[in-house]
Coordinates of C-alpha atoms in Angstrom, one line a residue:
M1 CA 78.3 69.6 108.9
T2 CA 76.8 73.1 110.1
I3 CA 75.0 74.7 106.6
P4 CA 75.2 78.7 107.0
D5 CA 72.1 80.5 107.5
P6 CA 71.9 82.5 104.5
A7 CA 70.2 85.2 106.4
V8 CA 72.5 85.7 108.8
E9 CA 75.3 85.2 105.5
Q10 CA 74.3 88.1 104.0
S11 CA 74.1 90.6 107.1
R12 CA 77.8 88.9 107.7
L13 CA 80.3 91.3 107.5
V14 CA 84.0 90.3 106.2
L15 CA 87.0 92.1 104.9
T16 CA 88.3 91.0 101.2
P17 CA 91.4 91.5 99.1
H18 CA 89.5 94.4 97.7
P19 CA 90.4 97.8 98.5
L20 CA 87.6 99.6 98.1
Q21 CA 85.7 97.7 99.7
R22 CA 87.7 97.3 102.8
V23 CA 86.9 101.1 103.2
G24 CA 83.8 101.1 102.3
A25 CA 83.6 98.1 105.2
F26 CA 85.0 100.4 107.8
A27 CA 82.4 103.1 106.2
L28 CA 79.7 100.9 107.7
V29 CA 81.4 100.1 111.4
A30 CA 81.5 104.1 111.4
L31 CA 77.9 104.3 110.3
A32 CA 76.9 101.3 113.0
G33 CA 78.4 103.5 115.4
R34 CA 81.0 100.4 116.4
E35 CA 84.7 101.8 117.4
C36 CA 86.0 98.5 115.0
L37 CA 84.3 95.3 113.2
G38 CA 84.7 93.0 116.0
E39 CA 81.9 94.9 117.3
F40 CA 80.5 95.2 114.3
S41 CA 77.5 92.1 113.9
A42 CA 74.5 90.9 111.5
E43 CA 71.6 92.9 113.6
D44 CA 74.2 96.0 112.7
L45 CA 74.7 96.2 108.9
L46 CA 71.1 96.6 108.7
P47 CA 70.8 99.7 110.7
A48 CA 73.8 101.0 109.2
M49 CA 71.8 100.4 105.3
D50 CA 69.5 102.9 106.7
V51 CA 71.9 105.8 107.7
V52 CA 73.1 105.7 104.0
R53 CA 69.5 104.8 102.5
A54 CA 68.2 107.8 104.5
D55 CA 70.7 110.9 102.8
A56 CA 70.1 108.9 99.2
V57 CA 66.9 108.8 99.0
R58 CA 66.0 112.3 101.0
A59 CA 69.1 113.9 98.4
S60 CA 67.3 111.9 95.1
V61 CA 64.5 114.9 95.0
R62 CA 66.8 117.4 95.3
E63 CA 69.5 119.5 93.3
S64 CA 73.5 119.0 93.5
K65 CA 73.9 122.0 94.9
A66 CA 71.6 122.3 97.6
A67 CA 72.6 122.4 101.3
D68 CA 71.3 118.4 102.0
G69 CA 72.0 117.1 98.5
F70 CA 75.4 115.1 99.5
W71 CA 74.2 112.2 97.8
Q72 CA 73.5 113.4 94.7
K73 CA 76.6 115.2 93.9
V74 CA 78.7 111.9 95.1
S75 CA 76.2 109.6 93.6
L76 CA 78.0 111.2 89.8
S77 CA 81.4 110.5 90.5
Y78 CA 80.2 107.4 93.0
F79 CA 77.1 105.4 90.8
P80 CA 75.7 107.0 87.8
N81 CA 73.8 105.3 86.1
A82 CA 71.7 105.3 90.2
P83 CA 68.3 106.3 89.4
M84 CA 68.4 109.1 92.2
N85 CA 70.8 111.2 89.7
H86 CA 69.3 109.6 86.0
P87 CA 68.5 112.2 83.9
G88 CA 65.1 111.0 83.5
R89 CA 64.7 109.8 87.0
R90 CA 61.6 112.2 86.5
K91 CA 60.1 111.4 82.9
G92 CA 57.8 108.4 82.6
K93 CA 55.1 107.6 84.4
G94 CA 54.6 105.7 87.5
P95 CA 53.3 102.4 88.6
S96 CA 49.8 103.6 88.3
G97 CA 50.5 105.3 85.1
E98 CA 50.0 108.9 86.4
P99 CA 53.2 111.2 86.0
K100 CA 56.2 110.3 87.8
T101 CA 56.6 111.6 90.9
D102 CA 59.0 112.6 93.7
G103 CA 57.8 109.7 95.3
D104 CA 58.1 107.7 92.9
V105 CA 62.1 108.6 92.2
E106 CA 62.6 108.4 96.2
E107 CA 61.1 104.5 95.9
G108 CA 63.2 103.7 92.9
V109 CA 67.0 105.3 95.3
R110 CA 64.5 102.7 98.6
S111 CA 64.5 100.1 95.8
W112 CA 68.0 100.2 94.3
L113 CA 69.5 100.3 97.9
R114 CA 67.2 96.3 99.1
I115 CA 68.8 93.5 98.4
P116 CA 67.4 91.6 96.0
A117 CA 65.3 89.1 96.0
S118 CA 65.7 86.0 97.0
D119 CA 64.3 84.2 93.9
S120 CA 66.4 86.0 92.0
W121 CA 69.5 84.7 93.4
P122 CA 72.2 84.0 90.4
D123 CA 73.5 80.1 91.6
A124 CA 77.2 82.7 92.0
G125 CA 79.2 82.9 94.1
C126 CA 81.1 86.7 95.5
A127 CA 83.2 87.1 93.9
L128 CA 85.2 89.0 96.5
C129 CA 84.1 86.7 99.3
G130 CA 83.3 83.3 98.3
R131 CA 79.9 83.7 100.2
A132 CA 76.7 82.9 97.4
A133 CA 76.1 86.0 95.8
V134 CA 72.6 87.7 95.6
G135 CA 72.7 89.9 92.6
F136 CA 76.0 90.5 89.1
F137 CA 76.5 94.1 89.3
G138 CA 78.4 96.7 87.4
K139 CA 78.7 99.9 87.7
R140 CA 75.8 101.3 89.0
D141 CA 76.8 99.2 91.5
M142 CA 80.1 99.3 92.0
A143 CA 83.1 102.0 91.4
L144 CA 86.0 100.9 89.9
A145 CA 87.9 97.3 89.7
E146 CA 91.0 96.9 90.5
S147 CA 92.2 97.6 87.2
E148 CA 91.7 100.8 84.9
A149 CA 91.8 99.2 82.2
Y150 CA 88.6 97.9 82.8
R151 CA 86.7 100.4 83.4
N152 CA 84.4 98.4 85.4
T153 CA 82.4 97.9 82.6
A154 CA 80.7 95.1 82.2
P155 CA 81.0 92.7 78.0
R156 CA 78.9 91.8 76.6
G157 CA 76.8 88.4 77.0
H158 CA 78.0 88.8 81.1
D159 CA 75.7 90.6 83.7
G160 CA 78.8 91.9 86.1
T161 CA 80.3 90.8 88.6
A162 CA 78.9 88.2 91.2
L163 CA 78.4 90.2 95.1
C164 CA 76.7 89.1 98.0
W165 CA 74.8 91.7 100.0
P166 CA 77.1 92.7 102.5
C167 CA 80.2 93.3 100.5
L168 CA 77.2 95.3 97.7
C169 CA 76.7 97.4 100.9
G170 CA 80.2 98.0 101.4
F171 CA 80.7 100.0 97.8
Y172 CA 76.7 101.7 98.9
A173 CA 79.1 103.0 101.9
L174 CA 81.8 103.7 100.0
P175 CA 81.3 107.2 99.5
Y176 CA 81.5 107.9 103.1
G177 CA 84.9 106.4 103.6
C178 CA 86.5 108.9 101.5
Q179 CA 87.5 112.7 101.2
L180 CA 85.6 114.2 98.3
T181 CA 87.2 117.2 96.1
G182 CA 83.9 118.0 94.3
G183 CA 85.7 116.1 91.4
P184 CA 88.3 112.9 91.9
S185 CA 87.7 111.5 95.9
I186 CA 90.6 109.9 97.6
A187 CA 90.5 106.4 99.5
L188 CA 93.0 106.1 101.8
H189 CA 93.9 102.3 102.2
S190 CA 96.2 100.0 104.4
W191 CA 96.4 96.5 105.1
D192 CA 97.4 97.4 109.4
D193 CA 93.5 97.3 109.7
G194 CA 93.5 99.3 112.8
F195 CA 94.5 102.4 110.9
L196 CA 92.0 102.0 108.0
A197 CA 89.4 101.7 110.7
A198 CA 90.7 105.0 113.1
S199 CA 91.0 106.6 109.5
V200 CA 88.1 105.9 108.0
R201 CA 85.7 106.8 111.0
R202 CA 86.9 110.1 111.6
R203 CA 86.5 110.4 107.9
V204 CA 82.9 109.5 108.4
E205 CA 81.9 111.4 111.1
R206 CA 82.8 114.6 108.5
N207 CA 81.0 113.1 106.0
L208 CA 78.1 112.4 108.3
K209 CA 77.9 116.0 109.1
I210 CA 77.9 117.1 105.1
A211 CA 75.1 115.0 104.3
L212 CA 73.2 116.7 106.9
N213 CA 73.9 120.3 106.5
G214 CA 75.3 120.3 103.6
S215 CA 78.9 121.9 102.9
A216 CA 80.8 122.7 99.8
P217 CA 83.9 119.6 99.4
K218 CA 87.0 121.3 98.2
P219 CA 88.0 122.0 94.3
S220 CA 89.5 119.2 92.8
G221 CA 93.5 120.4 92.6
W222 CA 93.1 120.4 96.2
T223 CA 96.1 117.7 97.4
R224 CA 95.9 113.9 97.4
E225 CA 98.6 113.2 99.5
V226 CA 98.8 115.6 101.9
V227 CA 95.4 113.5 103.2
A228 CA 97.9 110.5 104.5
L229 CA 100.2 113.2 106.2
R230 CA 97.4 113.9 108.6
A231 CA 95.8 110.7 108.9
L232 CA 99.5 109.3 110.1
R233 CA 99.5 112.1 112.2
N234 CA 96.2 111.7 114.2
Y235 CA 96.7 108.2 114.4
G236 CA 99.3 106.8 117.6
E237 CA 99.6 103.4 117.8
R238 CA 102.6 102.1 116.0
L239 CA 102.0 101.1 112.0
T240 CA 102.1 97.2 110.7
D241 CA 101.5 99.0 106.9
G242 CA 101.8 100.5 104.1
V243 CA 99.9 103.0 102.9
E244 CA 98.5 103.9 99.6
L245 CA 96.7 106.5 98.2
L246 CA 93.8 106.3 95.7
V247 CA 92.7 109.0 93.8
F248 CA 89.0 108.0 91.3
N249 CA 86.1 109.0 89.4
N250 CA 84.1 106.3 88.8
N251 CA 82.0 109.1 86.2
N252 CA 80.7 108.0 82.8
R253 CA 82.8 111.4 81.4
G254 CA 86.1 111.0 83.5
Q255 CA 86.4 107.6 84.5
L256 CA 91.0 108.1 87.3
L257 CA 92.5 105.7 89.0
E258 CA 95.8 106.0 90.2
R259 CA 97.1 104.7 92.9
H260 CA 100.6 105.9 95.4
G261 CA 101.8 104.4 98.3
L262 CA 104.3 104.4 100.7
D263 CA 106.6 101.6 102.3
Q264 CA 105.8 100.5 105.9
P265 CA 109.4 102.3 106.6
L266 CA 108.2 105.8 105.9
A267 CA 105.1 106.1 106.5
E268 CA 105.9 104.6 110.3
W269 CA 109.0 106.9 109.8
L270 CA 106.5 110.3 109.2
R271 CA 102.9 109.0 111.8
K272 CA 106.2 109.2 113.9
T273 CA 108.5 112.1 113.0
C274 CA 104.9 114.4 112.7
R275 CA 103.5 113.7 115.8
F276 CA 105.5 113.5 118.6
G277 CA 106.4 116.0 120.6
G278 CA 110.6 115.7 120.8
L279 CA 110.7 115.1 116.8
R280 CA 107.5 118.0 115.7
V281 CA 110.1 120.6 116.7
G282 CA 112.8 118.6 113.7
F283 CA 109.4 118.0 111.5
T284 CA 108.5 121.6 112.1
A285 CA 111.6 123.0 110.5
L286 CA 111.6 119.9 107.3
V287 CA 108.4 121.0 106.6
R288 CA 109.6 124.7 105.7
A289 CA 112.6 123.8 104.4
H290 CA 110.5 122.3 102.0
A291 CA 108.2 125.3 100.9
T292 CA 108.3 126.9 97.7
V293 CA 106.4 130.0 95.9
N294 CA 103.8 128.3 95.1
T295 CA 103.3 125.5 97.6
S296 CA 103.6 125.1 101.1
G297 CA 105.8 123.4 102.5
V298 CA 104.0 120.5 104.4
V299 CA 102.5 119.9 100.4
S300 CA 105.7 119.2 98.9
L301 CA 106.7 117.0 102.2
A302 CA 103.6 115.0 102.0
R303 CA 104.3 115.0 97.2
N304 CA 107.7 114.5 98.0
A305 CA 107.1 111.7 100.9
F306 CA 104.9 109.5 97.8
R307 CA 107.0 110.1 94.5
N308 CA 110.4 110.6 95.6
P309 CA 111.8 110.0 99.4
E310 CA 114.8 109.9 98.9
R311 CA 114.1 113.9 97.7
I312 CA 113.2 114.3 101.7
V313 CA 117.4 114.3 102.0
G314 CA 117.8 116.7 99.7
R315 CA 115.6 119.2 100.7
G316 CA 115.8 119.6 104.5
T317 CA 119.7 119.6 104.5
G318 CA 119.7 122.3 102.6
F319 CA 117.9 123.9 104.5
M320 CA 120.4 123.0 106.6
A321 CA 123.4 124.7 105.7
S322 CA 121.8 128.0 104.2
S323 CA 120.0 128.3 107.9
L324 CA 123.3 127.9 109.8
L325 CA 125.0 131.1 107.3
A326 CA 122.1 133.0 109.1
S327 CA 122.9 135.8 110.6
E328 CA 121.5 134.5 114.0
P329 CA 121.3 130.3 113.5
E330 CA 118.6 128.1 115.3
H331 CA 120.9 126.1 116.8
A332 CA 119.2 123.4 118.5
E333 CA 116.1 123.2 115.5
L334 CA 119.4 122.1 113.2
T335 CA 121.1 119.1 115.3
A336 CA 116.2 117.8 115.8
V337 CA 116.3 118.1 111.5
A338 CA 119.7 116.4 111.6
E339 CA 118.9 113.7 114.0
L340 CA 115.2 113.1 111.8
I341 CA 117.4 112.4 108.0
F342 CA 119.9 110.6 109.8
S343 CA 116.3 108.5 110.7
F344 CA 115.9 108.3 108.3
A345 CA 119.0 107.1 106.0
H346 CA 118.3 104.3 108.9
E347 CA 114.5 103.4 109.5
V348 CA 113.6 104.1 105.9
L349 CA 115.9 103.8 103.2
L350 CA 117.5 100.9 105.3
M351 CA 121.1 102.6 105.4
N352 CA 123.8 100.2 105.9
E353 CA 124.7 101.5 110.1
K354 CA 128.5 101.1 108.7
D355 CA 127.8 103.9 106.9
R356 CA 126.2 105.9 108.5
S357 CA 128.4 105.9 111.2
E358 CA 131.5 106.7 109.3
I359 CA 129.6 110.1 107.5
R360 CA 128.5 111.2 110.8
E361 CA 132.1 110.4 112.0
T362 CA 133.8 111.9 108.6
A363 CA 131.4 115.0 108.7
K364 CA 132.4 115.5 113.3
R365 CA 136.2 115.6 111.3
I366 CA 135.1 118.7 108.1
A367 CA 133.1 120.3 111.4
A368 CA 136.1 120.5 113.1
V369 CA 138.5 122.3 110.8
L370 CA 136.0 124.6 109.7
H371 CA 134.9 125.4 113.4
P372 CA 137.3 127.7 113.4
E373 CA 136.7 129.0 110.8
A374 CA 134.8 133.1 111.1
S375 CA 133.3 133.7 108.2
R376 CA 130.6 132.3 105.5
G377 CA 133.4 130.9 103.4
P378 CA 134.8 128.1 103.3
L379 CA 131.2 125.9 104.9
K380 CA 130.1 127.8 101.6
A381 CA 132.8 126.5 99.7
F382 CA 132.9 123.1 101.1
R383 CA 128.9 123.1 100.0
K384 CA 129.5 123.9 96.6
H385 CA 132.7 121.5 96.1
L386 CA 129.8 118.7 96.8
S387 CA 128.3 119.0 93.7
N388 CA 131.0 118.6 91.6
S389 CA 133.3 115.3 92.1
R390 CA 136.5 116.8 91.3
Q391 CA 136.5 119.6 93.5
L392 CA 135.0 118.0 96.4
R393 CA 137.9 115.3 96.2
S394 CA 140.7 118.2 95.5
W395 CA 139.3 120.2 98.8
L396 CA 139.1 116.7 101.1
L397 CA 142.3 116.0 100.0
S398 CA 143.5 119.6 100.5
R399 CA 142.7 120.1 104.0
D400 CA 143.7 116.7 104.8
V401 CA 147.5 117.6 103.6
A402 CA 147.1 121.2 105.8
L403 CA 146.4 118.8 109.2
V404 CA 149.6 116.9 108.3
G405 CA 153.0 117.9 110.7
R406 CA 150.7 120.0 112.9
E407 CA 151.7 119.5 116.8
E408 CA 148.2 119.9 117.3
T409 CA 146.0 118.8 115.3
P410 CA 141.3 118.1 116.5
F411 CA 141.3 114.8 116.1
E412 CA 143.5 111.2 115.2
G413 CA 144.1 109.1 111.8
P414 CA 142.9 111.1 108.0
L415 CA 140.0 113.6 107.5
V416 CA 138.5 110.8 105.2
S417 CA 138.6 107.4 105.3
E418 CA 139.0 105.5 102.0
H419 CA 135.8 103.7 102.6
V420 CA 134.2 106.9 103.2
M421 CA 135.7 108.0 100.0
V422 CA 134.5 104.7 98.4
L423 CA 131.3 106.0 99.2
L424 CA 131.1 110.0 98.4
F425 CA 132.9 109.3 94.4
D426 CA 131.9 105.6 92.7
P427 CA 129.4 106.3 90.8
S428 CA 128.9 102.2 90.1
Q429 CA 124.7 102.4 90.2
D430 CA 124.4 100.7 93.3
N431 CA 126.5 103.5 95.4
P432 CA 124.2 106.4 95.4
W433 CA 127.2 109.1 95.8
W434 CA 124.9 112.3 96.1
F435 CA 122.3 110.9 98.7
H436 CA 126.0 109.9 100.6
R437 CA 127.3 113.8 99.9
D438 CA 124.0 114.9 101.0
L439 CA 123.6 113.2 104.8
L440 CA 128.0 114.5 105.6
L441 CA 126.9 118.1 104.8
A442 CA 124.2 117.3 106.7
G443 CA 126.9 115.9 109.8
V444 CA 129.0 118.4 109.4
V445 CA 125.4 121.3 109.8
E446 CA 124.5 119.3 113.3
E447 CA 128.7 119.4 114.3
L448 CA 128.7 123.1 113.8
A449 CA 126.0 124.1 115.6
R450 CA 126.3 121.6 118.3
L451 CA 129.8 123.6 118.9
K452 CA 127.5 126.8 119.3
W453 CA 129.3 128.1 115.5
T454 CA 128.7 131.8 114.2
A455 CA 129.2 133.2 111.2
K456 CA 130.7 137.2 112.3
D457 CA 131.3 138.5 108.8
E458 CA 127.5 140.5 109.5
S459 CA 127.8 142.4 106.5
E460 CA 126.5 138.6 104.6
T461 CA 122.7 138.2 105.0
A462 CA 121.3 133.8 103.9
E463 CA 118.5 135.5 101.4
A464 CA 120.5 134.6 98.8
E465 CA 121.7 131.3 99.7
I466 CA 117.8 130.7 100.5
A467 CA 116.9 131.7 97.5
K468 CA 119.3 130.0 95.7
L469 CA 118.4 126.1 97.0
R470 CA 115.2 126.8 95.1
E471 CA 116.0 127.8 92.2
D472 CA 117.9 124.2 92.3
D473 CA 115.0 122.7 93.8
K474 CA 112.8 123.8 91.3
K475 CA 113.3 120.7 88.9
W476 CA 112.5 118.4 91.6
I477 CA 109.0 119.4 92.0
N478 CA 105.9 118.4 90.6
R479 CA 104.3 120.6 88.5
E480 CA 101.6 119.4 87.5
N481 CA 99.4 120.7 90.1
D482 CA 101.1 124.3 90.7
D483 CA 97.3 125.6 91.1
D484 CA 96.2 123.3 94.1
E485 CA 94.6 125.0 97.4
E486 CA 97.2 126.1 99.9
D487 CA 97.5 123.5 102.6
E488 CA 95.0 124.7 106.2
R489 CA 96.5 124.6 109.0

């Protein structure tokens, strides 16, 4: 049996089940100038940590607002008890008995970010990867544990979390792989290593410039969900796993850990729709559908994706109906939005294909009934009835009866099949009738747009319809962060 060389093992970077360690590990890969973990060798850990150490030492004698004080500022949120930001870092005397100088402070930071002497290593395995630990570490070195309740505070009689040197370095490099806001930081994590490596690499490139040249981070209210949306837009490969958003702060006064997730189907759907040209027309319109007076469309869309994905369909269909009622509707845009909505139902919500196709077929029949109408009234009435089961049932039955006995009808058979009636009106918990009605409206508008239908009563406009849509949607919008900055386009 070959015994691993301790020196090599303490330089070999591995991924562990800890999301923040994984983000930090890929940050080290980027700091070493490597594209992927497979290119990262044991010799690369030292130069990667040299970058971290140089930035930290340079900032240790600066104020947090200094141009090159990046590490001075972020260390308060990541490593609040580190020697570089401790209130007494300049107090006391140095090794020679003289008052402390900037050189003493810098040496204290170098010592903090240096691997402990081997004769001090405990007889314990790393809690994350199982290799030999180089010490026990707590809040000063390890930004948060898995649980918010744990608070990353070691209990009495316990020395902390045992970590090997590469895993500990991952936590030291973590700030480079996160979105910095001036308050809570935002880490984007995924078990898809390719996506995580690419998103962290882009973030490291930006943060290295901030560390070198200085740049004020965005205020703490900056919209966190947009971080994920941008990363998805910039990734060119198919996602094989979901995406998790970690919002955290490890300082001593306002510890925080929030976790928000996108399942793989939704993350992949968002990546495709906001990236590829053929789908961008519909996605751009879908973003506009989410815009309100107080919140930009991309912010509202990102929030809905993380907090209430089904609401994306409702906002999209409401926008479609209002847009079709405008004097000069963009028919091609409306059909593109409808295509996205039906793909969302299929790819994200995994809707039964039979249900989806029958609703779409019923929508075409209703559109055939509405198409001869020249005014906005019938379409507006149909949309209004969707929120009232009794009125909707009466409207569908009356239109069905009106077709009986006609010599020519736009289609064969009933207006609505028995199966679709169940989808629209069955109140059971496993039947989302409200969602099926949203799809029905999307299908009706899609077919009318395909037929180039335009209302003829020019005296009316769609402004009132759009205002009503926004008013109805207010209750669905999370108002906690109304002071968030509008996303930079």
